[in-house]
Short mmCIF file of C-alpha atoms in Angstrom, two decimals:
data_model
loop_
_atom_site.label_atom_id
_atom_site.label_comp_id
_atom_site.label_asym_id
_atom_site.label_seq_id
_atom_site.Cartn_x
_atom_site.Cartn_y
_atom_site.Cartn_z
CA UNK A 136 9.80 -29.08 -19.94
CA UNK A 137 6.21 -29.39 -21.17
CA UNK A 138 6.48 -33.20 -21.11
CA UNK A 139 7.55 -33.10 -17.46
CA UNK A 140 4.27 -31.57 -16.22
CA UNK A 141 0.63 -32.54 -16.46
CA UNK A 142 -0.76 -30.87 -19.58
CA UNK A 143 -4.26 -30.44 -18.17
CA UNK A 144 -2.86 -28.70 -15.07
CA UNK A 145 -0.81 -26.37 -17.22
CA UNK A 146 -3.75 -25.51 -19.48
CA UNK A 147 -5.97 -24.90 -16.43
CA UNK A 148 -3.33 -22.54 -14.96
CA UNK A 149 -2.94 -20.64 -18.23
CA UNK A 150 -6.71 -20.28 -18.63
CA UNK A 151 -7.14 -19.11 -15.03
CA UNK A 152 -4.38 -16.50 -15.35
CA UNK A 153 -5.83 -15.28 -18.65
CA UNK A 154 -9.25 -14.86 -17.03
CA UNK A 155 -7.79 -12.99 -14.04
CA UNK A 156 -5.78 -10.65 -16.26
CA UNK A 157 -8.85 -9.96 -18.37
CA UNK A 158 -11.03 -9.33 -15.33
CA UNK A 159 -8.44 -6.93 -13.87
CA UNK A 160 -8.36 -5.06 -17.20
CA UNK A 161 -12.14 -4.60 -17.03
CA UNK A 162 -12.31 -3.13 -13.51
CA UNK A 163 -11.83 0.50 -14.55
CA UNK A 164 -14.32 0.15 -17.42
CA UNK A 165 -16.86 -1.11 -14.88
CA UNK A 166 -15.99 1.71 -12.41
CA UNK A 167 -14.74 -0.89 -9.94
CA UNK A 168 -11.55 -1.25 -7.90
CA UNK A 169 -12.06 -4.89 -6.90
CA UNK A 170 -14.15 -7.95 -7.69
CA UNK A 171 -14.76 -10.93 -5.38
CA UNK A 172 -16.35 -13.87 -7.15
CA UNK A 173 -19.15 -15.95 -5.70
CA UNK A 174 -17.85 -19.21 -4.25
CA UNK A 175 -14.44 -17.82 -3.38
CA UNK A 176 -12.75 -19.21 -0.26
CA UNK A 177 -11.20 -16.22 1.52
CA UNK A 178 -10.07 -17.65 4.90
CA UNK A 179 -6.58 -19.17 5.03
CA UNK A 180 -5.37 -22.10 7.08
CA UNK A 181 -3.51 -19.67 9.33
CA UNK A 182 -2.16 -16.15 9.39
CA UNK A 183 1.18 -17.35 7.96
CA UNK A 184 -0.22 -19.64 5.28
CA UNK A 185 -1.52 -18.99 1.77
CA UNK A 186 -3.37 -22.32 1.71
CA UNK A 187 -7.17 -22.10 1.70
CA UNK A 188 -9.09 -23.20 4.76
CA UNK A 189 -10.75 -26.49 3.83
CA UNK A 190 -13.29 -27.57 6.45
CA UNK A 191 -16.96 -28.45 6.38
CA UNK A 192 -17.76 -25.16 8.11
CA UNK A 193 -15.88 -22.82 5.75
CA UNK A 194 -18.16 -20.05 4.41
CA UNK A 195 -17.79 -19.44 0.69
CA UNK A 196 -18.18 -15.87 -0.48
CA UNK A 197 -21.57 -14.75 -1.76
CA UNK A 198 -22.18 -11.25 -3.12
CA UNK A 199 -25.10 -9.24 -1.71
CA UNK A 200 -27.70 -8.63 -4.48
CA UNK A 201 -27.23 -4.84 -4.39
CA UNK A 202 -23.51 -5.12 -5.15
CA UNK A 203 -23.68 -8.04 -7.56
CA UNK A 204 -21.80 -7.71 -10.85
CA UNK A 205 -21.72 -10.09 -13.83
CA UNK A 206 -18.66 -10.38 -16.07
CA UNK A 207 -18.01 -12.52 -19.15
CA UNK A 208 -14.52 -14.09 -19.05
CA UNK A 209 -12.61 -15.56 -22.04
CA UNK A 210 -12.38 -19.11 -20.62
CA UNK A 211 -14.68 -19.52 -17.65
CA UNK A 212 -17.59 -17.67 -19.24
CA UNK A 213 -20.04 -15.72 -17.11
CA UNK A 214 -19.03 -15.16 -13.50
CA UNK A 215 -20.92 -13.31 -10.76
CA UNK A 216 -19.52 -11.62 -7.68
CA UNK A 217 -19.33 -8.49 -5.58
CA UNK A 218 -17.98 -5.41 -7.29
CA UNK A 219 -16.38 -2.81 -5.05
CA UNK A 220 -17.02 0.53 -6.70
CA UNK A 221 -14.60 3.39 -7.08
CA UNK A 222 -14.79 5.97 -4.31
CA UNK A 223 -14.79 5.41 -0.57
CA UNK A 224 -15.84 1.93 0.62
CA UNK A 225 -16.14 0.86 4.25
CA UNK A 226 -16.03 -2.76 5.41
CA UNK A 227 -17.78 -2.86 8.79
CA UNK A 228 -19.05 -5.45 11.23
CA UNK A 229 -18.31 -7.03 14.56
CA UNK A 230 -14.98 -8.51 15.55
CA UNK A 231 -14.03 -11.92 14.10
CA UNK A 232 -16.69 -11.72 11.41
CA UNK A 233 -14.41 -11.54 8.37
CA UNK A 234 -13.66 -7.83 7.82
CA UNK A 235 -9.88 -8.15 7.78
CA UNK A 236 -10.09 -11.50 5.95
CA UNK A 237 -11.95 -9.76 3.12
CA UNK A 238 -9.44 -6.89 3.02
CA UNK A 239 -6.49 -9.30 3.01
CA UNK A 240 -8.01 -11.14 0.04
CA UNK A 241 -8.47 -7.80 -1.73
CA UNK A 242 -4.87 -6.70 -1.08
CA UNK A 243 -3.59 -10.00 -2.53
CA UNK A 244 -5.93 -9.58 -5.51
CA UNK A 245 -3.24 -7.49 -7.21
CA UNK A 246 -1.64 -10.86 -8.03
CA UNK A 247 -3.02 -13.81 -9.97
CA UNK A 248 -3.84 -16.99 -8.08
CA UNK A 249 -3.37 -20.60 -9.15
CA UNK A 250 -6.34 -22.96 -9.47
CA UNK A 251 -7.20 -24.40 -6.06
CA UNK A 252 -6.13 -21.29 -4.13
CA UNK A 253 -9.77 -20.33 -3.52
CA UNK A 254 -9.18 -16.71 -4.57
CA UNK A 255 -8.97 -17.21 -8.34
CA UNK A 256 -11.83 -14.74 -8.82
CA UNK A 257 -10.59 -12.15 -6.31
CA UNK A 258 -9.14 -9.44 -8.53
CA UNK A 259 -8.04 -5.94 -7.50
CA UNK A 260 -6.82 -2.76 -9.18
CA UNK A 261 -3.16 -3.50 -9.98
CA UNK A 262 -1.97 -0.36 -8.12
CA UNK A 263 -3.90 -0.95 -4.88
CA UNK A 264 -1.61 -0.20 -1.93
CA UNK A 265 -1.93 -1.12 1.75
CA UNK A 266 -1.26 1.80 4.11
CA UNK A 267 -0.47 1.22 7.79
CA UNK A 268 1.18 2.91 10.74
CA UNK A 269 4.91 2.27 10.85
CA UNK A 270 6.52 3.81 13.90
CA UNK A 271 10.23 4.41 13.52
CA UNK A 272 10.35 4.37 9.72
CA UNK A 273 12.60 6.65 7.69
CA UNK A 274 11.00 9.49 5.68
CA UNK A 275 12.89 11.79 3.32
CA UNK A 276 11.90 15.05 1.61
CA UNK A 277 8.18 14.24 1.52
CA UNK A 278 5.47 16.88 1.38
CA UNK A 279 3.01 15.79 4.07
CA UNK A 280 1.19 19.14 4.36
CA UNK A 281 -2.16 17.66 3.31
CA UNK A 282 -2.12 15.71 6.59
CA UNK A 283 0.47 17.31 8.89
CA UNK A 284 1.22 21.03 8.79
CA UNK A 285 2.05 24.01 11.00
CA UNK A 286 4.35 22.22 13.41
CA UNK A 287 5.40 24.01 16.60
CA UNK A 288 8.22 26.56 16.35
CA UNK A 289 7.23 27.37 12.76
CA UNK A 290 8.67 24.19 11.25
CA UNK A 291 7.36 23.35 7.79
CA UNK A 292 6.46 19.96 6.35
CA UNK A 293 6.68 20.62 2.62
CA UNK A 294 9.89 18.53 2.46
CA UNK A 295 9.61 16.54 5.66
CA UNK A 296 12.42 14.19 6.70
CA UNK A 297 12.77 12.09 9.82
CA UNK A 298 14.71 9.04 10.90
CA UNK A 299 12.03 8.00 13.40
CA UNK A 300 8.48 8.70 12.20
CA UNK A 301 5.46 8.43 14.47
CA UNK A 302 2.47 6.34 13.48
CA UNK A 303 0.53 9.29 12.07
CA UNK A 304 3.56 10.77 10.30
CA UNK A 305 4.41 7.43 8.71
CA UNK A 306 0.87 7.06 7.36
CA UNK A 307 0.89 10.58 5.92
CA UNK A 308 4.21 9.89 4.19
CA UNK A 309 3.09 6.47 2.90
CA UNK A 310 -0.04 7.91 1.31
CA UNK A 311 1.94 10.66 -0.41
CA UNK A 312 4.58 8.19 -1.62
CA UNK A 313 1.94 5.81 -3.02
CA UNK A 314 0.13 8.60 -4.86
CA UNK A 315 3.48 9.79 -6.24
CA UNK A 316 3.86 6.51 -8.17
CA UNK A 317 0.24 6.62 -9.32
CA UNK A 318 -1.51 4.29 -6.90
CA UNK A 319 -5.23 4.72 -7.57
CA UNK A 320 -6.57 2.63 -4.67
CA UNK A 321 -5.51 2.73 -1.01
CA UNK A 322 -6.32 0.01 1.54
CA UNK A 323 -6.63 0.66 5.27
CA UNK A 324 -7.36 -1.59 8.25
CA UNK A 325 -8.34 0.32 11.38
CA UNK A 326 -6.44 -2.23 13.51
CA UNK A 327 -3.09 -1.26 11.93
CA UNK A 328 -3.64 2.51 11.65
CA UNK A 329 -2.79 5.36 14.00
CA UNK A 330 -6.07 6.45 15.63
CA UNK A 331 -5.16 10.15 15.67
CA UNK A 332 -4.52 9.97 11.93
CA UNK A 333 -7.89 8.37 11.18
CA UNK A 334 -10.21 10.69 13.08
CA UNK A 335 -10.57 13.57 15.53
CA UNK A 336 -13.97 13.41 17.18
CA UNK A 337 -16.16 16.31 18.24
CA UNK A 338 -15.01 16.35 21.84
CA UNK A 339 -11.34 16.60 20.89
CA UNK A 340 -12.24 19.32 18.39
CA UNK A 341 -13.72 21.27 21.26
CA UNK A 342 -10.79 20.62 23.59
CA UNK A 343 -8.02 21.31 21.03
CA UNK A 344 -8.90 23.82 18.33
CA UNK A 345 -8.00 23.17 14.71
CA UNK A 346 -5.46 26.00 14.79
CA UNK A 347 -3.54 24.14 17.50
CA UNK A 348 -3.65 20.69 15.89
CA UNK A 349 -1.05 19.98 13.16
CA UNK A 350 -2.78 16.76 12.03
CA UNK A 351 -5.59 16.82 9.48
CA UNK A 352 -7.18 13.39 9.93
CA UNK A 353 -7.84 11.10 7.01
CA UNK A 354 -11.61 11.39 7.51
CA UNK A 355 -11.27 15.04 6.43
CA UNK A 356 -9.25 14.11 3.31
CA UNK A 357 -10.56 10.78 2.07
CA UNK A 358 -13.32 12.29 -0.09
CA UNK A 359 -10.90 14.87 -1.50
CA UNK A 360 -8.52 12.07 -2.37
CA UNK A 361 -11.26 10.51 -4.51
CA UNK A 362 -12.94 13.62 -5.91
CA UNK A 363 -9.80 15.67 -6.65
CA UNK A 364 -7.17 12.95 -7.14
CA UNK A 365 -9.16 9.97 -8.39
CA UNK A 366 -7.76 7.81 -5.56
CA UNK A 367 -10.26 5.36 -4.08
CA UNK A 368 -10.09 3.99 -0.54
CA UNK A 369 -11.22 0.66 0.92
CA UNK A 370 -11.29 0.79 4.72
CA UNK A 371 -11.95 -1.78 7.42
CA UNK A 372 -13.71 0.24 10.12
CA UNK A 373 -14.99 -1.10 13.43
CA UNK A 374 -14.95 1.88 15.78
CA UNK A 375 -14.64 5.16 13.82
CA UNK A 376 -18.27 5.91 13.02
CA UNK A 377 -17.44 9.35 11.61
CA UNK A 378 -16.51 7.61 8.35
CA UNK A 379 -20.18 6.85 7.70
CA UNK A 380 -20.52 10.50 6.66
CA UNK A 381 -17.92 10.23 3.88
CA UNK A 382 -18.55 6.70 2.52
CA UNK A 383 -19.99 5.89 -0.92
CA UNK A 384 -20.52 2.21 -0.10
CA UNK A 385 -20.74 0.34 3.20
CA UNK A 386 -20.32 -3.45 3.30
CA UNK A 387 -21.30 -5.15 6.56
CA UNK A 388 -19.74 -8.53 7.40
CA UNK A 389 -21.54 -10.96 9.68
CA UNK A 390 -20.36 -14.55 10.00
CA UNK A 391 -18.16 -14.05 6.89
CA UNK A 392 -21.28 -13.14 4.87
CA UNK A 393 -21.38 -9.64 3.33
CA UNK A 394 -24.44 -7.42 3.07
CA UNK A 395 -24.99 -3.93 1.66
CA UNK A 396 -25.41 -1.55 4.61
CA UNK A 397 -25.04 1.68 2.63
CA UNK A 398 -28.58 2.98 3.11
CA UNK A 399 -28.62 2.04 6.78
CA UNK A 400 -25.29 3.84 7.29
CA UNK A 401 -26.59 6.96 5.55
CA UNK A 402 -29.69 6.96 7.77
CA UNK A 403 -27.55 6.64 10.90
CA UNK A 404 -25.29 9.47 9.74
CA UNK A 405 -28.32 11.68 9.17
CA UNK A 406 -29.87 10.91 12.55
CA UNK A 407 -26.60 11.21 14.47
CA UNK A 408 -24.66 14.00 12.74
CA UNK A 409 -21.00 14.65 13.51
CA UNK A 410 -18.76 17.58 12.66
CA UNK A 411 -15.96 16.71 10.24
CA UNK A 412 -13.41 19.50 10.12
CA UNK A 413 -12.77 21.16 6.75
CA UNK A 414 -9.04 21.17 5.93
CA UNK A 415 -7.43 24.60 6.05
CA UNK A 416 -5.51 24.01 2.80
CA UNK A 417 -6.29 22.13 -0.43
CA UNK A 418 -4.60 18.81 -1.03
CA UNK A 419 -2.05 20.06 -3.54
CA UNK A 420 -0.28 18.30 -6.43
CA UNK A 421 1.22 14.83 -6.26
CA UNK A 422 4.90 14.54 -5.30
CA UNK A 423 7.45 14.67 -8.11
CA UNK A 424 10.70 14.20 -6.20
CA UNK A 425 14.09 13.40 -7.70
CA UNK A 426 16.44 10.75 -6.40
CA UNK A 427 19.95 9.34 -6.61
CA UNK A 428 20.86 5.94 -5.20
CA UNK A 429 24.57 6.55 -4.49
CA UNK A 430 27.16 4.12 -5.78
CA UNK A 431 28.59 3.91 -2.26
CA UNK A 432 25.52 1.83 -1.29
CA UNK A 433 27.22 -1.19 -2.88
CA UNK A 434 30.78 -0.17 -1.99
CA UNK A 435 31.69 -3.43 -0.25
CA UNK A 436 29.14 -5.91 -1.57
CA UNK A 437 25.85 -5.60 -3.48
CA UNK A 438 22.59 -5.50 -1.48
CA UNK A 439 21.35 -8.99 -0.63
CA UNK A 440 17.90 -10.22 0.41
CA UNK A 441 18.03 -11.95 3.79
CA UNK A 442 14.32 -12.67 4.16
CA UNK A 443 11.14 -11.56 2.42
CA UNK A 444 11.12 -8.38 4.53
CA UNK A 445 14.84 -7.59 4.90
CA UNK A 446 17.71 -6.61 2.57
CA UNK A 447 21.27 -6.57 3.90
CA UNK A 448 23.29 -3.51 2.92
CA UNK A 449 27.06 -3.12 2.70
CA UNK A 450 27.63 0.62 2.21
CA UNK A 451 30.69 2.80 2.47
CA UNK A 452 31.15 4.67 5.76
CA UNK A 453 31.14 7.82 3.64
CA UNK A 454 27.36 7.60 3.26
CA UNK A 455 26.71 8.53 6.90
CA UNK A 456 27.92 12.07 6.14
CA UNK A 457 25.21 12.45 3.49
CA UNK A 458 22.29 12.07 5.88
CA UNK A 459 19.56 14.65 5.26
CA UNK A 460 18.41 16.98 8.06
CA UNK A 461 15.41 15.56 9.86
CA UNK A 462 12.55 16.89 11.95
CA UNK A 463 11.60 15.15 15.15
CA UNK A 464 7.99 14.90 16.33
CA UNK A 465 8.82 17.76 18.68
CA UNK A 466 9.46 19.91 15.63
CA UNK A 467 13.20 20.37 16.09
CA UNK A 468 15.49 20.10 13.08
CA UNK A 469 18.56 17.93 13.45
CA UNK A 470 21.13 16.29 11.21
CA UNK A 471 21.44 13.42 13.68
CA UNK A 472 25.22 13.19 13.09
CA UNK A 473 27.76 12.05 15.61
CA UNK A 474 31.50 11.55 15.64
CA UNK A 475 30.90 7.87 14.92
CA UNK A 476 29.51 7.05 11.47
CA UNK A 477 25.92 5.84 11.67
CA UNK A 478 25.43 2.64 9.73
CA UNK A 479 22.11 1.03 8.81
CA UNK A 480 22.99 -2.53 7.78
CA UNK A 481 19.48 -3.51 6.71
CA UNK A 482 16.58 -2.19 4.66
CA UNK A 483 13.47 -3.05 6.65
CA UNK A 484 10.47 -3.95 4.45
CA UNK A 485 8.29 -5.41 7.20
CA UNK A 486 5.45 -2.98 6.51
CA UNK A 487 5.13 -4.01 2.86
CA UNK A 488 2.25 -6.45 3.29
CA UNK A 489 1.89 -6.95 -0.47
CA UNK A 490 5.44 -8.19 -0.89
CA UNK A 491 4.66 -11.90 -1.04
CA UNK A 492 7.86 -13.73 -1.98
CA UNK A 493 11.52 -13.55 -1.06
CA UNK A 494 12.18 -13.85 -4.79
CA UNK A 495 10.60 -10.41 -5.20
CA UNK A 496 12.86 -9.08 -2.45
CA UNK A 497 15.90 -10.52 -4.24
CA UNK A 498 14.79 -8.65 -7.36
CA UNK A 499 14.47 -5.39 -5.40
CA UNK A 500 17.99 -5.89 -4.02
CA UNK A 501 19.29 -6.37 -7.56
CA UNK A 502 17.37 -3.29 -8.72
CA UNK A 503 19.03 -1.22 -5.99
CA UNK A 504 22.40 -2.40 -7.22
CA UNK A 505 21.40 -1.49 -10.76
CA UNK A 506 20.37 1.98 -9.59
CA UNK A 507 23.85 2.58 -8.10
CA UNK A 508 25.34 2.12 -11.56
CA UNK A 509 23.58 5.22 -12.89
CA UNK A 510 23.96 8.15 -10.52
CA UNK A 511 22.19 10.79 -12.57
CA UNK A 512 19.28 12.40 -10.74
CA UNK A 513 15.88 11.11 -11.88
CA UNK A 514 12.31 11.46 -10.71
CA UNK A 515 11.01 8.66 -8.51
CA UNK A 516 8.54 7.62 -11.22
CA UNK A 517 11.28 7.51 -13.87
CA UNK A 518 13.65 5.51 -11.68
CA UNK A 519 10.98 2.97 -10.77
CA UNK A 520 9.90 2.69 -14.42
CA UNK A 521 13.50 2.03 -15.51
CA UNK A 522 13.90 -0.64 -12.85
CA UNK A 523 10.64 -2.39 -13.65
CA UNK A 524 11.14 -2.45 -17.41
CA UNK A 525 14.54 -4.11 -17.02
CA UNK A 526 14.27 -7.82 -17.74
CA UNK A 527 14.88 -9.95 -14.67
CA UNK A 528 17.68 -11.72 -16.54
CA UNK A 529 19.41 -8.38 -17.10
CA UNK A 530 19.53 -7.42 -13.43
CA UNK A 531 22.94 -7.60 -11.69
CA UNK A 532 23.38 -11.13 -10.37
CA UNK A 533 27.08 -11.53 -9.70
CA UNK A 534 28.27 -14.35 -11.92
CA UNK A 535 25.81 -15.63 -14.51
CA UNK A 536 22.03 -15.18 -14.51
CA UNK A 537 19.98 -15.44 -11.33
CA UNK A 538 17.17 -17.95 -11.60
CA UNK A 539 15.52 -17.15 -8.29
CA UNK A 540 13.98 -13.72 -8.99
CA UNK A 541 10.31 -12.76 -9.25
CA UNK A 542 8.94 -9.49 -10.60
CA UNK A 543 7.82 -7.08 -7.84
CA UNK A 544 5.26 -4.40 -8.54
CA UNK A 545 6.60 -0.92 -9.17
CA UNK A 546 4.69 0.14 -6.04
CA UNK A 547 6.79 -2.11 -3.81
CA UNK A 548 10.00 -0.98 -5.52
CA UNK A 549 9.10 2.65 -4.77
CA UNK A 550 8.11 1.87 -1.19
CA UNK A 551 11.44 0.12 -0.65
CA UNK A 552 13.42 3.06 -2.05
CA UNK A 553 11.51 5.45 0.21
CA UNK A 554 12.67 3.43 3.24
CA UNK A 555 16.29 3.39 2.08
CA UNK A 556 18.11 5.68 4.51
CA UNK A 557 20.95 6.26 2.07
CA UNK A 558 18.77 7.43 -0.81
CA UNK A 559 19.39 11.07 -1.77
CA UNK A 560 15.85 12.38 -2.35
CA UNK A 561 15.00 15.98 -3.14
CA UNK A 562 11.59 17.70 -3.57
#
């Protein structure tokens, strides 16, 4: 095999991966959650391509002096770039100036990049997780009280389940699920978030009192997430100025060039104060739910990846009778059962932006089949750990060994399980 490839290319790839792994291992020691090296090419050819944009006008990344960090790598030697510190970081700026492009590069920095990609020196905390609104998603037995509590008619949210989450409810659940499996960095883009989950401005606070509003917006929790839970946040913000009051670092993008706007943001926040509501309850402990993936999930055929974002399911009709009670956005509890069995033939993973290959989805499908072979109740963390420590060659693959699997992160495995409507999850 070695003779069939160019040796210099292989050595360059190995050296690049070694440098990226080393740099990622140094982030916590440097109190960083991400590093973007000088000279990196962040823009892609298109929104559906991973190829770097190669034109005479492409702007290569250059760290602002105030945020510049120097690191010594095993192969490349000394590299310089922008370090994004732990805590709450805002990426601001006008539209079409590179805010989301920077965040997308950071979210893909959980993976290593091959030489020539342009993002070889964009490295992110390995547990960084993108959070977005996902209307209609399934949620099961999730404590979302830190964000949504005191529903009408006295309904509680300490073990919230719904078959059709709203945007704000889905974000609350996704944060709790990510923290449950020890994500230490969360990524948000204002464009893909529910506005009423991000912020509640002063006028709305006056119109609707806190006692009458079930939602505690993220702006009231993001500092607590960092200070009490050790969970950092990187947020693309273009219209929610209230976040200036809670940010540790503010990066301003103009023409794809970053600058440090932290001091300017603090001055604006001081001159134009806003009222950020204090949550009525403390955040509370991380989830520690238990789960069974029932053997009936693979009653007819094992789960099978159809696309990168979809897994076909072939369950027994018996599973429809095991549906958990759910709570609608109106606050009414329902089991959502009818005389006809309700069948969900696909597991929708569209919202998992950091799932980058259909080979990872195939591995998740095989892991679900593996989980059906052991129906003892386990914690979510234990189940995910067991799945992710199983060698890819040992995963169920029908006849023989599958050669088309790629290792997903444990985060994506957990996020997939949380969207599995047949999973039996308990607080």
